[in-house]
mmCIF file of C-alpha atoms in Angstrom:
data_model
loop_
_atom_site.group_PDB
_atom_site.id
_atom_site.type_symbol
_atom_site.label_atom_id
_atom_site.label_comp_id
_atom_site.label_asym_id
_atom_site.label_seq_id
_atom_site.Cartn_x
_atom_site.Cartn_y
_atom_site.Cartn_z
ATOM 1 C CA UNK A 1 -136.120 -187.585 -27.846
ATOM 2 C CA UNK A 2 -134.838 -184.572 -28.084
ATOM 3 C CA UNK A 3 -131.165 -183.454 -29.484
ATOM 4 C CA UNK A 4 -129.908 -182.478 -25.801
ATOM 5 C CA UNK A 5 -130.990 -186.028 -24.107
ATOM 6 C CA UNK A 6 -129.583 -188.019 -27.421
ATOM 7 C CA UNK A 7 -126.305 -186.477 -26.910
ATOM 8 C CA UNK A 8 -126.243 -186.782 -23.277
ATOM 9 C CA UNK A 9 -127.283 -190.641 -23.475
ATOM 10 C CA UNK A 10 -124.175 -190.980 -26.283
ATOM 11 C CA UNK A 11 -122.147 -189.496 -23.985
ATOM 12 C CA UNK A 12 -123.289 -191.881 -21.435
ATOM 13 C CA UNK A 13 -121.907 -194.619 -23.473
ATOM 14 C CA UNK A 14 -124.972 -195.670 -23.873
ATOM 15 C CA UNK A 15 -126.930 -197.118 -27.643
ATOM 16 C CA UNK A 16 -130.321 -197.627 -28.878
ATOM 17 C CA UNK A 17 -130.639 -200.444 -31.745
ATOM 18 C CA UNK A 18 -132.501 -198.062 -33.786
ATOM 19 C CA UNK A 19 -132.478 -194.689 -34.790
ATOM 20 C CA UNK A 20 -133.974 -192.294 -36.829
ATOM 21 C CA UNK A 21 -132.125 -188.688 -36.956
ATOM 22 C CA UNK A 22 -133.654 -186.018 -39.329
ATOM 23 C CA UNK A 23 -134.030 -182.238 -39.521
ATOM 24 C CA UNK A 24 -131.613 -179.600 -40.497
ATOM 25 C CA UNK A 25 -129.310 -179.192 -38.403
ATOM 26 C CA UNK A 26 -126.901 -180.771 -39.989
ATOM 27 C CA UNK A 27 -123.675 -179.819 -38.029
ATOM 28 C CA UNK A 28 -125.507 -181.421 -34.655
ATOM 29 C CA UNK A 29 -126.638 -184.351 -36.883
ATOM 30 C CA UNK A 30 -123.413 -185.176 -38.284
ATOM 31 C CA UNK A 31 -121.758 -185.244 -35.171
ATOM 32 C CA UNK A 32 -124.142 -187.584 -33.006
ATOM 33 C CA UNK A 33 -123.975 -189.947 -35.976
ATOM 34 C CA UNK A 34 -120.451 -190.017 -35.511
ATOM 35 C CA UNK A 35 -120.355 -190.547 -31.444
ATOM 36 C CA UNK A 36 -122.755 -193.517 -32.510
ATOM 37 C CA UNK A 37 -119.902 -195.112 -35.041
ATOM 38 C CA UNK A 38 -117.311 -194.322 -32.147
ATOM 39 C CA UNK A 39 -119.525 -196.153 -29.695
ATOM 40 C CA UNK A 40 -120.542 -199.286 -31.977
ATOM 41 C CA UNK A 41 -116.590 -199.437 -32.516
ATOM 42 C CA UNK A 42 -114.921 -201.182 -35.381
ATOM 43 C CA UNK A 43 -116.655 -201.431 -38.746
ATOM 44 C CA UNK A 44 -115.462 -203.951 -41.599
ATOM 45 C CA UNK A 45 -117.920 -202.406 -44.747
ATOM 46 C CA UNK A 46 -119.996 -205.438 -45.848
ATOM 47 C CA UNK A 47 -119.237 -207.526 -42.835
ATOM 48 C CA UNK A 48 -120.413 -205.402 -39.872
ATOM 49 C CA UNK A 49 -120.995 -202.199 -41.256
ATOM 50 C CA UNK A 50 -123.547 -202.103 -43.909
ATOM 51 C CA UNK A 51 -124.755 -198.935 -46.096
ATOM 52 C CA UNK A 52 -127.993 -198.414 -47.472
ATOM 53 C CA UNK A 53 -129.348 -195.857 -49.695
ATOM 54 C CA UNK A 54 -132.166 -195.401 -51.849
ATOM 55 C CA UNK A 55 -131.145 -197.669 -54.622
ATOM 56 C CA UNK A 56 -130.598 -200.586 -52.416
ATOM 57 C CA UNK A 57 -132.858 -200.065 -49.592
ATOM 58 C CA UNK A 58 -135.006 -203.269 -50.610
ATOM 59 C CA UNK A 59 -132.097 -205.308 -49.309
ATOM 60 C CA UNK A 60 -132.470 -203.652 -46.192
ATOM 61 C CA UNK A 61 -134.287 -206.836 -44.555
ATOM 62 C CA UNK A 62 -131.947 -209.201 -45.978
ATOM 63 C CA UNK A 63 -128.813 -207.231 -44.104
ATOM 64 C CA UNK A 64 -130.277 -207.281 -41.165
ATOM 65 C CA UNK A 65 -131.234 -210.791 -41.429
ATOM 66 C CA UNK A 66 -127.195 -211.663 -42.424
ATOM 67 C CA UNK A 67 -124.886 -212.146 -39.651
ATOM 68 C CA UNK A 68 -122.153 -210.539 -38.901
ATOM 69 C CA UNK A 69 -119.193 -212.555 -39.283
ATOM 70 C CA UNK A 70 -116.702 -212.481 -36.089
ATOM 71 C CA UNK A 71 -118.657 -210.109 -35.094
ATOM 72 C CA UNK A 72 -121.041 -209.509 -31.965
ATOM 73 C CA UNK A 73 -123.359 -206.590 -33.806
ATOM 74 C CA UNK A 74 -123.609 -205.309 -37.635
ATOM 75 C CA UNK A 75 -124.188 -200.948 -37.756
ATOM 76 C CA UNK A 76 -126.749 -200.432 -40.825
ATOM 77 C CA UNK A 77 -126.138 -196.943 -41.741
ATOM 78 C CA UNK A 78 -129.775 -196.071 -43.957
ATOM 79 C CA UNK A 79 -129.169 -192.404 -45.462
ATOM 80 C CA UNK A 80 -131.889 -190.550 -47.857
ATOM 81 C CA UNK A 81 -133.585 -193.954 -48.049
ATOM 82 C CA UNK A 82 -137.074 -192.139 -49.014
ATOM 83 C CA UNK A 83 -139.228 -194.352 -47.278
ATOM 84 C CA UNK A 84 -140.067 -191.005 -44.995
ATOM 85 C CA UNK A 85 -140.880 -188.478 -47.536
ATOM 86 C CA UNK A 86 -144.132 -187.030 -47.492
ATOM 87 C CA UNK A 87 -146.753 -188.088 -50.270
ATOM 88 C CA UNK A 88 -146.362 -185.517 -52.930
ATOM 89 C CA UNK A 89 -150.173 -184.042 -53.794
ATOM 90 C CA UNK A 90 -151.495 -181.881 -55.943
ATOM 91 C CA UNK A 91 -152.076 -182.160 -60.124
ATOM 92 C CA UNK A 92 -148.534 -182.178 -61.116
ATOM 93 C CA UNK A 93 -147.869 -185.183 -59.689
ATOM 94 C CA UNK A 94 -147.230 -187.874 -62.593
ATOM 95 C CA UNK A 95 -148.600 -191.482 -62.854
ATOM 96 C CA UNK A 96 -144.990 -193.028 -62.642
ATOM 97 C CA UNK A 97 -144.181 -190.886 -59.464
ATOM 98 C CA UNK A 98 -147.973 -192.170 -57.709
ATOM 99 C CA UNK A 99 -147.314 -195.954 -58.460
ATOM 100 C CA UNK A 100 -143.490 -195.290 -56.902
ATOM 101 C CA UNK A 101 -144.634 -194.086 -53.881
ATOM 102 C CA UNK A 102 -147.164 -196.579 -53.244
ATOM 103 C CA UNK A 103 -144.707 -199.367 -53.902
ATOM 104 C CA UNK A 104 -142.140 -197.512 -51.122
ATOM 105 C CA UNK A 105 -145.674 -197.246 -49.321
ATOM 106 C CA UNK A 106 -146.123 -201.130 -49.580
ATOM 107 C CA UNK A 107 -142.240 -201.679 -48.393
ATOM 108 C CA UNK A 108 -142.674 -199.316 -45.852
ATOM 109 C CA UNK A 109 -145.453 -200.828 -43.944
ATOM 110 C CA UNK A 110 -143.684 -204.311 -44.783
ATOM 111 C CA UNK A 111 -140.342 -203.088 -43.274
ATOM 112 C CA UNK A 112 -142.211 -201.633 -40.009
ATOM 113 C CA UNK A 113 -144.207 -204.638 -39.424
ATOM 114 C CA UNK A 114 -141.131 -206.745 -39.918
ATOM 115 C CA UNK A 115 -138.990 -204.536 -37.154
ATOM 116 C CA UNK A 116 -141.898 -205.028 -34.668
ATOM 117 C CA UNK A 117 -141.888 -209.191 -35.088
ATOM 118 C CA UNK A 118 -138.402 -208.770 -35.036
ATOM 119 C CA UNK A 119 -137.174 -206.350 -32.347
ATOM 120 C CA UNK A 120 -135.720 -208.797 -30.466
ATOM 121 C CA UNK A 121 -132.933 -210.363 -32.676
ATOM 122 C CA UNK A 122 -132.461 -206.658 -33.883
ATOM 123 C CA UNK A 123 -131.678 -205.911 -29.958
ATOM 124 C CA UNK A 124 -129.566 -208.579 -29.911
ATOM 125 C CA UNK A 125 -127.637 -208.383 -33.350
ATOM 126 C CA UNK A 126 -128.204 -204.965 -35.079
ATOM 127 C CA UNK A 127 -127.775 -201.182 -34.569
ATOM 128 C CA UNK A 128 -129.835 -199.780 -37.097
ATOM 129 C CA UNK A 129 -129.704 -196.141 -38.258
ATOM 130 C CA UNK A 130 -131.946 -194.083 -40.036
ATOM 131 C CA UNK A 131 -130.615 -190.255 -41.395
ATOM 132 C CA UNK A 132 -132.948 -188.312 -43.421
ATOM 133 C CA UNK A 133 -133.442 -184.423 -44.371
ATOM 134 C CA UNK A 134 -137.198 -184.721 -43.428
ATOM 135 C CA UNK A 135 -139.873 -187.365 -42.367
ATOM 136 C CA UNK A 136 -143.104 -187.724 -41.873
ATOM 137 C CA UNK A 137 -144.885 -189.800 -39.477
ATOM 138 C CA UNK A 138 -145.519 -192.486 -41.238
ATOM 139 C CA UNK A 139 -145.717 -196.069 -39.958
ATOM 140 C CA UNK A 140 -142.128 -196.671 -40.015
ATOM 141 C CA UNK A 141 -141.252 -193.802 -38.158
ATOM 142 C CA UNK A 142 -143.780 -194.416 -35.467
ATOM 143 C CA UNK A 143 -142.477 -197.883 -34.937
ATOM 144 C CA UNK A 144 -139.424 -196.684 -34.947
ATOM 145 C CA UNK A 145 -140.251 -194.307 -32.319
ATOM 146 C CA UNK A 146 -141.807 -197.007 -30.276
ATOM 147 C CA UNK A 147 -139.054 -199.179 -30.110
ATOM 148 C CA UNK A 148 -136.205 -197.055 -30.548
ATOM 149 C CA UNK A 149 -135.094 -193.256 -30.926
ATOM 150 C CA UNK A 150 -136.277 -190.597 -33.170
ATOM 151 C CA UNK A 151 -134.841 -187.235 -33.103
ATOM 152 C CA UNK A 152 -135.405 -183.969 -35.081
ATOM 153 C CA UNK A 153 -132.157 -181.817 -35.388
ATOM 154 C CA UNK A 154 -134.298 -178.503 -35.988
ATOM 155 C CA UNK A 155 -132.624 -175.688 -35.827
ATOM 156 C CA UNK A 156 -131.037 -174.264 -32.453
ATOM 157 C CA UNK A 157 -132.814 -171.300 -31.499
ATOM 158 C CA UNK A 158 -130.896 -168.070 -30.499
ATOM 159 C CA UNK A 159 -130.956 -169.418 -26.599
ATOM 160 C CA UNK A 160 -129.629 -172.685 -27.345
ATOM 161 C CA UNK A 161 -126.981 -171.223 -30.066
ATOM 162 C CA UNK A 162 -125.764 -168.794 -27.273
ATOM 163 C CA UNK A 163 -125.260 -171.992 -24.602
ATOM 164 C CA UNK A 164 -123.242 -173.901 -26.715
ATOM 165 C CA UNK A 165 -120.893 -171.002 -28.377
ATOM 166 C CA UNK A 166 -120.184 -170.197 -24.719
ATOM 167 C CA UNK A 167 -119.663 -173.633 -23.879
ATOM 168 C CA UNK A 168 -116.626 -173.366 -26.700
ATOM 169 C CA UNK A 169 -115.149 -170.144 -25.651
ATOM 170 C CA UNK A 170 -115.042 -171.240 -21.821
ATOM 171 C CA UNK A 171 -112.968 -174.565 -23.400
ATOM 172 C CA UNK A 172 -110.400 -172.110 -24.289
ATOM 173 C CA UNK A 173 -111.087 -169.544 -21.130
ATOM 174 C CA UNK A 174 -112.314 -166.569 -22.927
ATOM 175 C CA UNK A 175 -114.655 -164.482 -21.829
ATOM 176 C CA UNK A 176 -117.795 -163.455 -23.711
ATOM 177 C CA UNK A 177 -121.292 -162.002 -22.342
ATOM 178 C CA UNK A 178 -124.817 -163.365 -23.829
ATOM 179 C CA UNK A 179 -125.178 -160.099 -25.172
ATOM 180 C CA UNK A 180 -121.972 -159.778 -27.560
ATOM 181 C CA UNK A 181 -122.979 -163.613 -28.414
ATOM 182 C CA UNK A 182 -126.963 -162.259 -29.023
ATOM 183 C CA UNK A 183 -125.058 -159.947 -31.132
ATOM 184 C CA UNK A 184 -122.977 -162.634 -33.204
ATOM 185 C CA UNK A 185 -126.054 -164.680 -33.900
ATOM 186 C CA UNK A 186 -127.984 -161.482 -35.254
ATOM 187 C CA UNK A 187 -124.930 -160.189 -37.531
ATOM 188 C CA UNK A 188 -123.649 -163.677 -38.433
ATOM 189 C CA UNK A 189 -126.707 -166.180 -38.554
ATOM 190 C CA UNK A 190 -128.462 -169.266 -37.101
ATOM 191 C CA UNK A 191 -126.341 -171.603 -38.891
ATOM 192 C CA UNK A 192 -124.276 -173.462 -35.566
ATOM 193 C CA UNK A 193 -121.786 -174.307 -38.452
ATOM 194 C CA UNK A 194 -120.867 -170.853 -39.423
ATOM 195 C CA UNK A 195 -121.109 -169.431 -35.632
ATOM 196 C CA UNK A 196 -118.299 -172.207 -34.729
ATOM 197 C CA UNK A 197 -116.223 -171.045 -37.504
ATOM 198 C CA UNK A 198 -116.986 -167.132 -36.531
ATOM 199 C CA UNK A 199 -116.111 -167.841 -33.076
ATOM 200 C CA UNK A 200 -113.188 -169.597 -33.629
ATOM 201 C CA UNK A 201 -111.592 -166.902 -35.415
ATOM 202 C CA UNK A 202 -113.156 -164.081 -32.606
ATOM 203 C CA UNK A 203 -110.880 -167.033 -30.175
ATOM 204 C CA UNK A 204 -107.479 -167.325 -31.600
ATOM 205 C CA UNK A 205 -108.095 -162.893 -31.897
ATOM 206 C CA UNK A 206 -108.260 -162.626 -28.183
ATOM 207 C CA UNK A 207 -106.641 -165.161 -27.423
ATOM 208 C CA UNK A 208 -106.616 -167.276 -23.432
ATOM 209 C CA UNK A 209 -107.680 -164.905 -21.056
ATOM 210 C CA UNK A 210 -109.147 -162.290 -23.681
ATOM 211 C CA UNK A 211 -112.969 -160.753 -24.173
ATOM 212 C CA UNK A 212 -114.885 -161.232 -27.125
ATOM 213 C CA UNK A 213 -116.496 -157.790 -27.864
ATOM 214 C CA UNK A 214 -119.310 -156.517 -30.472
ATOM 215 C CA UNK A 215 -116.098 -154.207 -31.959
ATOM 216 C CA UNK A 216 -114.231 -157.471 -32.462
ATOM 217 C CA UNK A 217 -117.013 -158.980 -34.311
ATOM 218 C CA UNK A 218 -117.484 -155.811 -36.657
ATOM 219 C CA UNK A 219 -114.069 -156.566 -37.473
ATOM 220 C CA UNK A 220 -113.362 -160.309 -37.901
ATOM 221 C CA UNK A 221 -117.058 -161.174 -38.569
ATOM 222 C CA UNK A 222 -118.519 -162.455 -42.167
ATOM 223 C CA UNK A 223 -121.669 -160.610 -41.850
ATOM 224 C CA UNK A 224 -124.516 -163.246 -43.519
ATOM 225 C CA UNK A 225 -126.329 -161.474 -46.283
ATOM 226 C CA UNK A 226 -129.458 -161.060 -44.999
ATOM 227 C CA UNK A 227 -127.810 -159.057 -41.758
ATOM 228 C CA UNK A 228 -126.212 -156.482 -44.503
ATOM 229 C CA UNK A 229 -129.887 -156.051 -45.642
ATOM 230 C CA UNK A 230 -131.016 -154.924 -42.726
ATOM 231 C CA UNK A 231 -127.906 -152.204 -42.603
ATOM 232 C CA UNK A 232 -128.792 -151.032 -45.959
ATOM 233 C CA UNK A 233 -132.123 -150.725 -44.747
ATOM 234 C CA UNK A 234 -131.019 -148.840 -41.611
ATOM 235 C CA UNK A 235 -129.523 -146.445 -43.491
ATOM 236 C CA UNK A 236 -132.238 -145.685 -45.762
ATOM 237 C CA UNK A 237 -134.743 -145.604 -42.830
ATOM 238 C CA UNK A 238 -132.192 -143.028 -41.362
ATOM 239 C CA UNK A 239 -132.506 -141.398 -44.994
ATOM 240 C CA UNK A 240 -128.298 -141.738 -45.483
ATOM 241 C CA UNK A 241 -128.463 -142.388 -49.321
ATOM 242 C CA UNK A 242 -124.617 -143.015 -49.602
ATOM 243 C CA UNK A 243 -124.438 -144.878 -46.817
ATOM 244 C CA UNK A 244 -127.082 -147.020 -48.376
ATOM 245 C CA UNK A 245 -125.388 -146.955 -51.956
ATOM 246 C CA UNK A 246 -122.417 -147.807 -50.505
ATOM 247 C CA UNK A 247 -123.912 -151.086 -49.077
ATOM 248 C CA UNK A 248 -125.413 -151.743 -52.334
ATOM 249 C CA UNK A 249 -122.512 -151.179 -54.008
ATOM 250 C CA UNK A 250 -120.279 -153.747 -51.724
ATOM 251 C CA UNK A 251 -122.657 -156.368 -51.933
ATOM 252 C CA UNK A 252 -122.387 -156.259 -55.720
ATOM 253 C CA UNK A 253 -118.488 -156.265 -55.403
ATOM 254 C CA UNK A 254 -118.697 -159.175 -53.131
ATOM 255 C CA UNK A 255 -120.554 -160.732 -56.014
ATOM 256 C CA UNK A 256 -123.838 -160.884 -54.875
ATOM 257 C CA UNK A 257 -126.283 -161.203 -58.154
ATOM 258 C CA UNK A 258 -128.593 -157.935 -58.279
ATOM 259 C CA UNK A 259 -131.473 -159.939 -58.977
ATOM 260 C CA UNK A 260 -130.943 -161.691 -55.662
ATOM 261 C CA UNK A 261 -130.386 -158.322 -54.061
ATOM 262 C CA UNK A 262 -133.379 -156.432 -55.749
ATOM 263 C CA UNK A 263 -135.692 -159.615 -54.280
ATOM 264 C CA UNK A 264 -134.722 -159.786 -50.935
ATOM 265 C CA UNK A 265 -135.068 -156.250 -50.276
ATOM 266 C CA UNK A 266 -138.435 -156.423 -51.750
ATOM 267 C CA UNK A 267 -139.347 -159.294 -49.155
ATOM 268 C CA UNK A 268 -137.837 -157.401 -46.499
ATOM 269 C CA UNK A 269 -139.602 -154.486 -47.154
ATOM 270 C CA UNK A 270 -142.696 -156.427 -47.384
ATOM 271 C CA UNK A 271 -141.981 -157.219 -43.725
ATOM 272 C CA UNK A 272 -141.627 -154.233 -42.495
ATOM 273 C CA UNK A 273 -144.757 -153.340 -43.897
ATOM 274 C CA UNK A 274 -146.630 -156.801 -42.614
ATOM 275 C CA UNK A 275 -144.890 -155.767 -38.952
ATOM 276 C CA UNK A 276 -146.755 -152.284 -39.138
ATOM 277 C CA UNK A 277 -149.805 -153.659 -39.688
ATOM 278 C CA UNK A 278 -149.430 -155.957 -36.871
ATOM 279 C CA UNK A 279 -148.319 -153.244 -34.966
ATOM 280 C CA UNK A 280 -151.494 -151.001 -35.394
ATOM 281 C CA UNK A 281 -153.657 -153.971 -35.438
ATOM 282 C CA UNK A 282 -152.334 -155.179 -32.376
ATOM 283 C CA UNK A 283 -151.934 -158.940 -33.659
ATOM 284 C CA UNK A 284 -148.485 -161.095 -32.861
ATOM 285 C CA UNK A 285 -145.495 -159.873 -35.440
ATOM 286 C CA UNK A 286 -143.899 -163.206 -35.372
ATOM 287 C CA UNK A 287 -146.717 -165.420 -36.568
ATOM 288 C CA UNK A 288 -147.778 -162.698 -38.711
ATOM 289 C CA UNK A 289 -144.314 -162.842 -40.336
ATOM 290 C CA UNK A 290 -144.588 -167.012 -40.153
ATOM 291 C CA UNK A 291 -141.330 -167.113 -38.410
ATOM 292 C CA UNK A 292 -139.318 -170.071 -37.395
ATOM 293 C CA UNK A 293 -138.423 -171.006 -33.479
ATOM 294 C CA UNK A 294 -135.277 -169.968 -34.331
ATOM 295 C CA UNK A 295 -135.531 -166.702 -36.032
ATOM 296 C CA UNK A 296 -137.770 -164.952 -32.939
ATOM 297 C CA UNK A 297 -135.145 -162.995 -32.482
ATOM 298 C CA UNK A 298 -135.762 -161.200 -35.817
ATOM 299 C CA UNK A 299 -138.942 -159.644 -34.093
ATOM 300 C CA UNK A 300 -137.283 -156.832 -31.988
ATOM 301 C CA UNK A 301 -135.208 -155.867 -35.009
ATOM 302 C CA UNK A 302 -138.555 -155.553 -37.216
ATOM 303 C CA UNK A 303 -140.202 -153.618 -34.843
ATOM 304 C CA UNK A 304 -137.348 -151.273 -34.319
ATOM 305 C CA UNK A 305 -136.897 -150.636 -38.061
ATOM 306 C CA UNK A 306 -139.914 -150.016 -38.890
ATOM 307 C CA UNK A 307 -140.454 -147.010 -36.926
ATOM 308 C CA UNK A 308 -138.020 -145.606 -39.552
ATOM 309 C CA UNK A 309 -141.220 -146.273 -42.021
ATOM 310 C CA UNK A 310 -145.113 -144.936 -41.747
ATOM 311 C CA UNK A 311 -146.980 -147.392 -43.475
ATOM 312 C CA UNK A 312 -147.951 -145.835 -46.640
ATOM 313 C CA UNK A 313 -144.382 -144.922 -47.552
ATOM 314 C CA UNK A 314 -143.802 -148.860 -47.028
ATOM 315 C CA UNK A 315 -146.337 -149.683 -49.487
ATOM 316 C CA UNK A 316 -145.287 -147.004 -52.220
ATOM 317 C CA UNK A 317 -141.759 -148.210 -51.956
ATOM 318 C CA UNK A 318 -143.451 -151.929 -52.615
ATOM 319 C CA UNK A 319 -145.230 -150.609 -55.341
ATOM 320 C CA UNK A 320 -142.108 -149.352 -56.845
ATOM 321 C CA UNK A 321 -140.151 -152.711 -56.495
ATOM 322 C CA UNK A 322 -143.630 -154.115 -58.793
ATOM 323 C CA UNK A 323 -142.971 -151.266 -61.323
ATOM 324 C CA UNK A 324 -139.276 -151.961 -61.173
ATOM 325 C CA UNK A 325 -139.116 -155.544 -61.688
ATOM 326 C CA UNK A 326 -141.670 -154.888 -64.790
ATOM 327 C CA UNK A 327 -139.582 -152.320 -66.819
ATOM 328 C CA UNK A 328 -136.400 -154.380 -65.969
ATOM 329 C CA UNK A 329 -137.903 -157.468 -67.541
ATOM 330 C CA UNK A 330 -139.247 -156.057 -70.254
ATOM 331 C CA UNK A 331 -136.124 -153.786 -70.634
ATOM 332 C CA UNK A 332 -137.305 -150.061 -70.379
ATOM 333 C CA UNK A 333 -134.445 -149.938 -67.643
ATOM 334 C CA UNK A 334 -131.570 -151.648 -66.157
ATOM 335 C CA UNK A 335 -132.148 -153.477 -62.668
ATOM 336 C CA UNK A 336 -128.915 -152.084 -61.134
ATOM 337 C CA UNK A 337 -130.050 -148.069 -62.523
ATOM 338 C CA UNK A 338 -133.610 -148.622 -61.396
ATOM 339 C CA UNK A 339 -132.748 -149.938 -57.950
ATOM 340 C CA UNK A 340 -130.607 -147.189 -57.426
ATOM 341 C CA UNK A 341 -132.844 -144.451 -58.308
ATOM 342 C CA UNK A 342 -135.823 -146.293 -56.266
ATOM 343 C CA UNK A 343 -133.504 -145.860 -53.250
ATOM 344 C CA UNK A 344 -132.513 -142.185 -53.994
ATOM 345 C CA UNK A 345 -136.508 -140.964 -54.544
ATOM 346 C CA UNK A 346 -137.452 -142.542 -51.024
ATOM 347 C CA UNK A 347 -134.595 -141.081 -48.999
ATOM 348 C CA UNK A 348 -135.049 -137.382 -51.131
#
């Protein structure tokens, strides 16, 4: 099921006896797990409203199996449980943490068959929920998935952010065009947390009646940090070195660590450089860049920066960032100096 039909079945009135909910969007998560608490109505904890958690999952069975005293139905709240986490592989992977997961293997399996010859009093007696970060399709979760509702809060992509920020502003009757909210998303992020928070302040601005515009979000907007890396990057492309230092030197005085700094503009740079390539080589930029379903977005503003670039000065500036991040460990030169001086040498 997907997040759109879960919320519109909530809103409904209607609940499934189980659920799994996973993924990270956690602001969308959050809040269907609480329209499912409003819906199952009141909870007494330990009479009707259990929680479970990874050191007392194994009682899990035994809750279900407990009535719930002057009560119709018992909620089972089951958060970061583990029994969804994906085998960890590979040599590092210690004897204790092997015989671990094949015991949460073995309960598992146990707890899947036991929902399946039990569905029935669960229908009857039990709303049983499942939150985790991740989960893979293991038995559990395809029985749960059979018999109930499993849903994946992935992130909202730039088409669904848009739909429900306008959905807000149109709450409070003020007017903004998918383009200005386009324009949000790029400058403030993909987290649907932070864009409520952004837009909130861009509504009690304009107030009933107003227009959000791109100037009032250049204004009243907390620019994420990897939006200001693109501006320092503009600048440089546009070879404006004090526009560029002066980015630089504002993300520093916002506290932003320089080792931080000094690596992300190395990735982004490496971007812009994988983006050429795909360019000339005519193959797509956003698998090429292993972008999310969310961050498609970022493609158009690759592409346009990277005209600013020809593709060898990409991979001298690169090169540079190695040599940098060599003498600065090793001390021949400070980070901050050596950054600085990379920057000035490209846009001279």
């Amino acid at each position: 099921m997907d997040i759109t039909a879960l919320e519109n079945e909530l809103k409904a009135g209607k609940l499934n006896n189980i659920y799994l909910l996973y993924g990270e969007e956690r602001f969308l998560l959050d809040n269907n797990v609480k329209k499912i608490k409003k819906l199952f109505g009141e909870t007494v904890n330990g009479i009707n409203y259990i929680q479970i958690d990874n050191t007392n999952v194994s009682e899990i069975i035994a809750d279900i199996e407990t009535p719930a005293f002057g009560y119709p139905q018992k909620l089972i709240v089951a958060k970061d449980t583990g029994l969804f986490q994906k085998p960890k592989r590979g040599k590092n992977v210690t004897t204790e943490e092997k015989t671990s997961k094949k015991d949460d293997n073995k309960f598992e399996n146990k707890l899947a068959t036991y929902i399946e010859e039990n569905i029935d009093m669960i229908n009857d007696s039990v709303i049983l929920l499942f939150i985790e970060n991740d989960a893979d399709k293991n038995n559990l979760y395809k029985t749960i998935d059979k018999l109930g509702c499993v849903c994946n809060f992935e992130k909202q992509k730039p088409a669904e952010l848009v739909k429900r920020i306008k959905s807000i502003c149109n709450m409070y009757k003020v007017n903004v065009d998918a383009v200005t909210l386009n324009y949000l998303i790029e400058n403030c992020g993909t987290s649907l947390q932070d864009l409520i928070n952004e837009i909130r302040k861009q509504i009690e601005y304009v107030g009933a009646g107003g227009t959000i515009t791109k100037q009032n979000i250049d204004l009243l907007g907390i620019k994420q940090f990897e939006s200001i890396i693109f501006d320092l990057t503009d600048s440089l492309g546009r070879k404006n070195i004090s526009e560029a230092l002066q980015v630089l030197k504002n993300l520093l005085y916002a506290k932003e660590p320089i080792q931080k700094i000094f690596i992300t503009l190395y990735e982004h740079f490496k971007k812009l450089y994988i983006t050429k390539i795909a360019i000339n080589e005519k193959l797509n930029i956003a698998e090429s860049l292993n972008l999310k379903p969310n961050q498609t977005f970022l493609v158009n503003k690759y592409t346009m920066q990277s005209k600013y670039f020809k593709e060898a000065e990409l991979r001298k500036l690169l090169q540079e960032f190695i040599d940098l991040d060599y003498k600065s460990k090793s001390g021949a030169i400070d980070l901050n100096v050596g950054l600085e001086a990379v920057l000035c040498r490209y846009c001279s």
